[in-house]
Coordinates of C-alpha atoms in Angstrom, one line a residue:
Chain A
M1 CA -27.7 -11.5 -16.1
R2 CA -30.3 -10.2 -18.5
N3 CA -29.6 -8.6 -21.9
V4 CA -31.8 -5.6 -21.4
I5 CA -34.0 -3.9 -18.9
I6 CA -36.5 -1.3 -20.2
I7 CA -37.7 1.2 -17.6
G8 CA -41.0 2.8 -18.6
S9 CA -44.1 1.6 -20.5
G10 CA -45.4 4.4 -22.6
P11 CA -45.1 4.3 -26.4
A12 CA -41.3 4.7 -26.2
G13 CA -40.7 1.9 -23.7
L14 CA -43.1 -0.5 -25.3
T15 CA -41.8 0.1 -28.8
A16 CA -38.3 -0.6 -27.5
A17 CA -39.8 -3.8 -25.9
I18 CA -41.4 -4.9 -29.2
Y19 CA -38.1 -4.5 -31.1
T20 CA -35.8 -6.0 -28.5
S21 CA -38.1 -9.0 -27.9
R22 CA -38.4 -9.6 -31.6
A23 CA -34.6 -9.6 -31.6
N24 CA -34.8 -12.4 -29.0
L25 CA -33.2 -10.3 -26.3
Q26 CA -36.1 -11.2 -23.8
P27 CA -36.4 -7.7 -22.3
L28 CA -37.7 -7.1 -18.8
V29 CA -40.0 -4.1 -18.9
I30 CA -40.4 -2.4 -15.5
A31 CA -43.6 -0.7 -16.4
G32 CA -44.3 1.1 -13.2
Q33 CA -47.5 1.0 -11.1
S34 CA -49.2 3.6 -13.2
F35 CA -48.1 2.0 -16.4
G36 CA -48.9 3.0 -20.0
G37 CA -47.6 6.6 -19.7
Q38 CA -49.4 9.8 -20.4
L39 CA -51.8 8.3 -23.0
M40 CA -53.6 6.6 -20.1
N41 CA -55.0 10.0 -19.3
T42 CA -56.2 10.8 -22.7
T43 CA -59.4 9.9 -24.6
D44 CA -59.3 9.8 -28.4
V45 CA -55.9 9.6 -30.1
E46 CA -56.5 10.8 -33.6
N47 CA -53.0 11.5 -34.9
Y48 CA -51.3 8.1 -34.5
P49 CA -51.0 6.6 -38.0
G50 CA -52.8 3.4 -38.6
F51 CA -55.9 4.2 -36.6
P52 CA -58.1 6.1 -39.1
E53 CA -61.1 6.2 -36.8
G54 CA -59.0 7.2 -33.8
I55 CA -58.4 5.1 -30.8
M56 CA -58.7 5.5 -27.0
G57 CA -55.3 6.2 -25.4
P58 CA -55.6 3.4 -22.8
E59 CA -56.8 0.9 -25.4
M60 CA -53.9 1.7 -27.6
M61 CA -51.4 1.2 -24.7
Q62 CA -53.0 -2.2 -24.0
K63 CA -52.4 -3.1 -27.6
F64 CA -48.8 -2.1 -27.3
I65 CA -48.4 -4.3 -24.2
K66 CA -50.0 -7.2 -26.0
Q67 CA -47.7 -6.8 -29.0
A68 CA -44.6 -6.6 -26.7
E69 CA -45.7 -9.7 -24.8
R70 CA -46.3 -11.6 -28.0
F71 CA -42.6 -11.7 -28.6
G72 CA -41.6 -12.5 -25.1
S73 CA -41.3 -9.2 -23.2
E74 CA -41.6 -9.7 -19.5
M75 CA -43.8 -7.1 -17.9
M76 CA -43.4 -6.0 -14.2
Y77 CA -45.9 -3.5 -12.9
K78 CA -43.8 -2.0 -10.1
D79 CA -41.8 1.2 -9.7
V80 CA -38.0 1.4 -10.0
T81 CA -36.6 2.8 -6.8
K82 CA -32.9 3.0 -7.5
V83 CA -30.3 2.4 -10.3
E84 CA -26.6 1.8 -10.4
L85 CA -25.5 2.1 -14.0
S86 CA -21.8 2.6 -14.0
D87 CA -20.6 -1.1 -14.0
D88 CA -20.7 -3.5 -16.9
S89 CA -23.5 -5.2 -15.0
K90 CA -26.2 -2.5 -14.6
K91 CA -28.3 -2.8 -11.5
V92 CA -31.9 -1.8 -11.2
W93 CA -33.8 -2.0 -7.9
V94 CA -37.5 -2.4 -7.3
G95 CA -37.7 -2.0 -3.6
D96 CA -35.6 -4.8 -2.1
E97 CA -35.5 -6.7 -5.4
M98 CA -32.5 -6.2 -7.7
F99 CA -32.2 -6.9 -11.4
E100 CA -29.1 -6.9 -13.5
A101 CA -28.7 -6.4 -17.2
K102 CA -26.0 -5.6 -19.7
A103 CA -28.0 -2.8 -21.3
V104 CA -30.7 -0.5 -20.0
I105 CA -33.2 1.6 -21.9
I106 CA -34.6 4.5 -20.0
A107 CA -38.1 5.5 -21.2
T108 CA -39.7 6.9 -18.1
G109 CA -41.4 9.8 -19.8
A110 CA -42.8 13.0 -18.4
E111 CA -45.7 13.9 -16.2
P112 CA -47.8 17.0 -15.6
K113 CA -45.9 19.6 -13.6
K114 CA -47.3 20.3 -10.2
L115 CA -47.3 23.6 -8.3
G116 CA -45.4 22.0 -5.4
L117 CA -47.8 23.0 -2.6
D118 CA -48.5 20.7 0.3
S119 CA -52.2 21.6 0.0
E120 CA -52.1 20.5 -3.6
E121 CA -50.9 17.0 -2.6
K122 CA -53.5 16.9 0.2
Y123 CA -56.4 17.5 -2.1
W124 CA -55.1 15.4 -5.1
G125 CA -58.1 13.6 -6.6
K126 CA -60.3 15.5 -4.2
G127 CA -60.7 18.6 -6.3
V128 CA -57.1 18.9 -7.6
S129 CA -56.5 17.1 -11.0
S130 CA -54.3 17.2 -14.0
C131 CA -56.8 15.5 -16.2
A132 CA -59.8 17.4 -17.3
T133 CA -61.0 14.7 -19.7
C134 CA -60.9 12.1 -16.8
D135 CA -62.5 14.1 -14.1
G136 CA -64.4 17.0 -15.8
A137 CA -67.8 15.2 -15.5
F138 CA -67.8 15.5 -11.7
Y139 CA -67.8 19.2 -11.9
R140 CA -71.3 19.7 -13.4
D141 CA -72.6 23.1 -12.5
K142 CA -69.6 23.7 -10.3
V143 CA -66.9 26.5 -10.4
V144 CA -63.5 25.3 -11.4
S145 CA -60.1 26.8 -12.4
V146 CA -57.3 25.9 -14.7
V147 CA -53.8 27.0 -13.8
G148 CA -51.7 28.0 -16.8
G149 CA -51.8 30.0 -20.0
G150 CA -50.5 27.7 -22.7
D151 CA -52.3 25.6 -25.3
S152 CA -53.0 22.7 -23.0
A153 CA -54.4 24.9 -20.2
A154 CA -56.7 26.6 -22.8
E155 CA -57.8 23.2 -24.1
E156 CA -58.6 22.0 -20.6
A157 CA -60.5 25.2 -19.8
L158 CA -62.6 24.9 -23.0
F159 CA -63.3 21.2 -22.3
L160 CA -64.4 22.0 -18.8
T161 CA -67.0 24.5 -20.0
R162 CA -69.0 21.5 -21.1
F163 CA -69.7 20.7 -17.4
A164 CA -68.8 23.6 -15.2
S165 CA -70.9 26.7 -14.7
K166 CA -67.7 28.8 -14.6
V167 CA -64.1 28.3 -15.4
Y168 CA -61.4 30.6 -14.2
M169 CA -58.1 30.5 -16.0
I170 CA -55.3 31.5 -13.6
V171 CA -52.4 33.1 -15.6
R172 CA -49.2 34.3 -14.1
K173 CA -48.5 37.0 -16.7
D174 CA -50.7 39.5 -18.5
E175 CA -50.9 37.4 -21.6
L176 CA -51.6 33.9 -22.8
R177 CA -48.9 31.7 -24.2
A178 CA -51.5 29.7 -26.1
S179 CA -51.8 29.9 -29.9
K180 CA -53.9 32.6 -31.4
I181 CA -56.7 30.3 -32.3
M182 CA -56.9 28.9 -28.8
Q183 CA -56.7 32.5 -27.3
D184 CA -59.7 33.5 -29.5
R185 CA -61.7 30.5 -28.4
V186 CA -61.0 31.2 -24.7
M187 CA -61.8 34.9 -25.0
E188 CA -65.1 34.2 -26.9
N189 CA -66.3 31.7 -24.3
E190 CA -68.7 33.2 -21.9
K191 CA -68.0 30.7 -19.1
I192 CA -64.3 31.4 -19.0
E193 CA -62.9 34.3 -17.1
V194 CA -59.1 34.9 -17.2
L195 CA -57.5 36.1 -14.0
W196 CA -54.3 37.8 -15.1
N197 CA -51.2 38.2 -13.0
R198 CA -52.3 35.6 -10.5
E199 CA -50.4 32.8 -8.7
V200 CA -51.9 30.1 -6.6
K201 CA -50.5 30.3 -3.1
E202 CA -52.6 27.7 -1.4
V203 CA -55.4 25.2 -2.2
L204 CA -58.2 25.7 0.4
G205 CA -60.4 22.9 1.5
D206 CA -62.7 21.6 4.2
E207 CA -60.3 18.7 5.0
N208 CA -62.4 16.6 2.6
V209 CA -62.5 18.4 -0.7
V210 CA -61.4 21.7 -2.3
T211 CA -63.4 24.7 -1.5
G212 CA -61.2 27.5 -2.9
L213 CA -57.9 29.0 -3.7
K214 CA -55.7 31.6 -2.2
L215 CA -54.4 33.7 -5.1
Y216 CA -51.6 36.2 -5.2
D217 CA -52.0 39.2 -7.5
N218 CA -48.4 39.8 -8.6
K219 CA -49.2 43.1 -10.2
N220 CA -50.9 44.7 -7.2
D221 CA -49.0 42.7 -4.6
A222 CA -52.3 41.6 -3.0
E223 CA -53.8 38.3 -1.8
K224 CA -57.4 37.2 -2.3
N225 CA -59.3 34.0 -1.8
I226 CA -61.8 32.7 -4.4
E227 CA -64.4 30.0 -3.9
L228 CA -64.4 27.1 -6.3
Q229 CA -64.6 23.3 -6.3
G230 CA -61.9 22.2 -8.6
M231 CA -58.3 23.1 -9.7
F232 CA -56.9 21.6 -12.9
L233 CA -53.2 21.9 -13.7
G234 CA -52.1 23.0 -17.1
I235 CA -48.6 24.3 -16.4
G236 CA -46.6 22.0 -18.6
H237 CA -44.7 18.8 -18.0
M238 CA -41.5 17.6 -16.3
P239 CA -39.4 14.6 -17.1
K240 CA -39.4 11.6 -14.7
S241 CA -35.6 11.6 -14.4
E242 CA -35.0 12.0 -10.7
I243 CA -33.6 8.5 -10.0
F244 CA -31.0 8.9 -12.8
Q245 CA -29.7 12.3 -11.7
G246 CA -26.0 12.2 -10.9
Q247 CA -25.5 9.2 -13.2
I248 CA -27.0 10.3 -16.6
T249 CA -26.4 13.8 -17.7
S250 CA -29.5 16.1 -18.0
N251 CA -30.2 19.6 -19.1
D252 CA -31.3 22.4 -16.8
N253 CA -34.9 21.2 -16.9
G254 CA -34.0 17.7 -15.9
Y255 CA -34.4 16.1 -19.4
L256 CA -31.9 13.4 -20.0
E257 CA -29.4 14.1 -22.7
V258 CA -28.5 11.9 -25.7
V259 CA -25.5 11.9 -28.0
N260 CA -25.4 10.1 -31.3
G261 CA -29.0 8.8 -31.6
T262 CA -30.1 7.4 -28.2
Y263 CA -26.8 6.9 -26.5
S264 CA -26.4 8.4 -23.0
N265 CA -23.2 9.4 -21.3
V266 CA -23.0 6.0 -19.8
D267 CA -21.9 3.0 -21.9
G268 CA -24.8 0.6 -22.4
V269 CA -27.5 3.0 -21.3
F270 CA -29.9 4.3 -23.9
I271 CA -32.7 6.9 -23.7
A272 CA -36.0 7.1 -25.5
G273 CA -39.2 9.2 -25.4
D274 CA -40.3 12.2 -23.5
V275 CA -37.7 11.9 -20.7
N276 CA -35.4 13.2 -23.3
D277 CA -37.8 15.2 -25.5
E278 CA -38.9 18.6 -24.5
R279 CA -39.9 19.6 -28.0
Y280 CA -42.1 17.1 -29.8
R281 CA -43.7 15.1 -27.1
Q282 CA -45.9 13.0 -29.3
A283 CA -46.9 9.3 -29.1
V284 CA -45.5 8.7 -32.5
T285 CA -42.2 10.5 -31.9
A286 CA -41.8 8.6 -28.6
S287 CA -42.4 5.3 -30.4
G288 CA -39.9 6.3 -33.0
S289 CA -37.2 7.0 -30.5
G290 CA -38.1 3.7 -28.6
C291 CA -37.3 1.9 -31.8
M292 CA -34.1 3.8 -32.2
A293 CA -33.0 2.9 -28.7
A294 CA -33.8 -0.8 -29.2
I295 CA -31.7 -0.9 -32.4
D296 CA -28.9 1.0 -30.7
A297 CA -29.0 -1.4 -27.7
E298 CA -29.1 -4.4 -30.0
R299 CA -26.1 -3.4 -32.0
W300 CA -24.2 -2.3 -28.9
L301 CA -24.8 -5.8 -27.3
E302 CA -23.6 -7.4 -30.5
A303 CA -20.4 -5.3 -30.4
Q304 CA -19.9 -6.5 -26.8
G305 CA -19.9 -10.1 -28.2
N306 CA -23.3 -10.9 -26.9
Chain B
M1 CA -71.3 -25.2 -11.8
D2 CA -69.2 -23.9 -9.0
E3 CA -70.7 -20.7 -7.7
Q4 CA -67.4 -19.4 -6.2
V5 CA -65.7 -19.4 -9.6
N6 CA -68.3 -17.3 -11.3
Q7 CA -68.5 -14.7 -8.6
K8 CA -67.9 -11.2 -9.9
A9 CA -68.1 -7.6 -8.6
E10 CA -71.8 -6.9 -8.9
D11 CA -73.6 -3.7 -9.8
V12 CA -75.5 -1.9 -7.1
A13 CA -78.4 0.3 -8.0
A14 CA -78.6 3.7 -6.2
N15 CA -81.9 2.6 -4.6
D16 CA -80.1 -0.4 -2.9
F17 CA -77.1 1.5 -1.7
Q18 CA -78.5 2.1 1.8
E19 CA -79.5 -1.5 2.2
K20 CA -76.6 -3.3 0.5
V21 CA -73.7 -1.0 1.4
L22 CA -74.5 1.1 4.5
N23 CA -76.5 -1.5 6.3
S24 CA -74.2 -4.4 5.6
D25 CA -72.6 -6.2 8.5
K26 CA -69.8 -7.4 6.3
P27 CA -67.3 -4.8 4.9
V28 CA -68.3 -3.6 1.4
L29 CA -65.9 -2.2 -1.2
V30 CA -67.8 0.1 -3.6
D31 CA -66.3 1.0 -6.9
F32 CA -67.5 4.4 -8.3
W33 CA -67.0 4.1 -12.0
A34 CA -68.2 5.2 -15.5
E35 CA -68.1 3.6 -18.9
W36 CA -66.1 6.5 -20.4
C37 CA -63.4 6.2 -17.8
M38 CA -60.7 3.9 -19.2
P39 CA -58.8 3.4 -16.0
C40 CA -62.1 2.2 -14.5
L41 CA -62.5 -0.4 -17.3
M42 CA -59.0 -1.6 -16.5
M43 CA -59.8 -1.8 -12.9
A44 CA -62.9 -4.0 -13.5
P45 CA -61.1 -7.3 -13.9
V46 CA -59.0 -6.6 -10.8
L47 CA -62.2 -6.0 -8.8
D48 CA -63.7 -9.2 -10.2
D49 CA -60.7 -11.2 -9.0
V50 CA -60.8 -9.5 -5.6
A51 CA -64.6 -10.2 -5.3
R52 CA -63.9 -13.9 -5.9
E53 CA -60.7 -14.3 -4.0
M54 CA -61.6 -12.3 -0.9
S55 CA -65.3 -13.1 -0.8
D56 CA -65.0 -14.4 2.8
K57 CA -63.8 -10.9 4.0
V58 CA -65.4 -8.3 1.8
T59 CA -68.3 -7.8 -0.7
V60 CA -67.3 -5.9 -3.8
L61 CA -70.0 -3.8 -5.5
K62 CA -69.9 -1.3 -8.4
L63 CA -71.9 1.9 -8.7
N64 CA -72.0 3.4 -12.2
T65 CA -71.9 7.1 -11.6
E66 CA -74.0 7.7 -14.7
S67 CA -76.8 5.4 -13.6
E68 CA -80.2 6.6 -12.3
G69 CA -80.1 8.2 -8.9
S70 CA -76.4 7.6 -8.4
R71 CA -75.3 11.2 -8.6
E72 CA -76.6 11.9 -5.1
W73 CA -74.3 9.2 -3.7
A74 CA -71.4 10.5 -5.8
I75 CA -72.1 14.0 -4.4
K76 CA -72.6 12.7 -0.8
Y77 CA -69.2 10.9 -0.9
D78 CA -67.5 13.8 -2.7
I79 CA -66.4 11.8 -5.7
R80 CA -64.2 14.1 -7.8
S81 CA -62.1 11.5 -9.7
I82 CA -62.7 8.0 -10.8
P83 CA -62.0 5.1 -10.4
N84 CA -62.7 5.8 -6.8
M85 CA -63.1 2.8 -4.5
K86 CA -64.3 3.2 -1.0
L87 CA -64.3 0.6 1.7
F88 CA -67.4 0.8 3.9
H89 CA -67.7 -0.7 7.4
K90 CA -70.8 -0.3 9.5
G91 CA -72.0 2.5 7.3
E92 CA -68.8 4.5 7.4
V93 CA -66.0 5.0 4.9
V94 CA -62.9 3.5 6.5
H95 CA -60.5 3.6 3.5
E96 CA -60.5 4.9 -0.1
F97 CA -58.5 4.3 -3.2
I98 CA -58.3 6.9 -5.9
G99 CA -57.1 5.8 -9.3
F100 CA -56.1 2.6 -11.0
R101 CA -53.8 0.1 -9.2
P102 CA -52.4 -3.2 -10.4
K103 CA -54.0 -6.2 -8.7
E104 CA -51.1 -7.1 -6.5
V105 CA -50.8 -3.5 -5.1
F106 CA -54.5 -3.1 -4.7
Q107 CA -55.0 -6.4 -2.9
Q108 CA -52.3 -5.7 -0.5
E109 CA -53.6 -2.2 0.4
L110 CA -57.1 -3.7 0.8
E111 CA -55.9 -6.5 3.1
E112 CA -54.2 -3.9 5.3
A113 CA -57.3 -1.8 5.4
L114 CA -59.4 -4.8 6.3
N115 CA -57.0 -6.0 9.0
K116 CA -57.4 -2.6 10.7
I117 CA -61.1 -3.1 11.1
A118 CA -61.0 -6.8 11.9

């Protein structure tokens, strides 16, 4: 049986890997197929201490991986499909393969929230995107939309004006949640038009790519289609906690709960990063909690007579 | 020097797309990519490996979407997100991959797609 399995490979999981591997615990990091976490979808990271010139998010994550491997972390680029955490020997499945460990650190993070429409899935990567910085350049002189009214939606909309001829912001209420400074930038930008009190009912397409949206006007109780080529999501994040539900306690939004540092409700299971953190959601805070989880796990293993 | 060992996924110019991709008898995997796209740069070594290891079954080419004349191909094939890898057989797209995949996963999916047209 292994000492520790770490599930997740963003800043939290990889920092936990660096610490536990330096402590000679030889962690197995089940990194996921789309490893590296949310920073893989960013460009410049300018607020992580130690990189005065900034660093590209994916490059930073590759450095994290290198550092974890240097001390003997074992990386596996597959997705966890099932866990059974209640016994002394905790079981983690990757398809048909099963791995056992005394301790588990959950650092699965969060992901952009989706609308939950079938048509959204159908056109994912074909006009539907959650990453303006990745895909924006393919919308030169096209009409696009951003769904959401918070800071990240406003940022996406402003970024997209570099390429698109027009950017609709689709906002459910009659006001923006975004900070005052972002609201001002949105309102001042001639390319952006805010569509108030609208909800996306369906993503329309020609079977190949997105051609429009069916919008519901919740103020006038009316439906209308608009033509456009892209829909970007900016409606917040959700924790990747589904496979732990029923075993690890979570709050109403699905975020896993911790008690006393990084301890979960299950003995030997520790939690780090955005899967627990609705409030700060930063690379550096995720790293910090990954370090805490590693130290908690290390001391817990010691106390078990490891 | 062993030619096999040095084989990599080669760049294709927009001008040569018709000839090298659409007119090819052998299946061709085209990677639509750009330098500013980090997942594309991570995909590059995977594609080099695949180009080498599967050279008997498929040709792997890379089209930089920022290169001259390439935009019309990106528009023709409705590229909206990269990395975007399309498998061409007899001038038609028979399979597409959107987004980064680790080598093992990518190779398996590609094998399956190639088996279907074999």
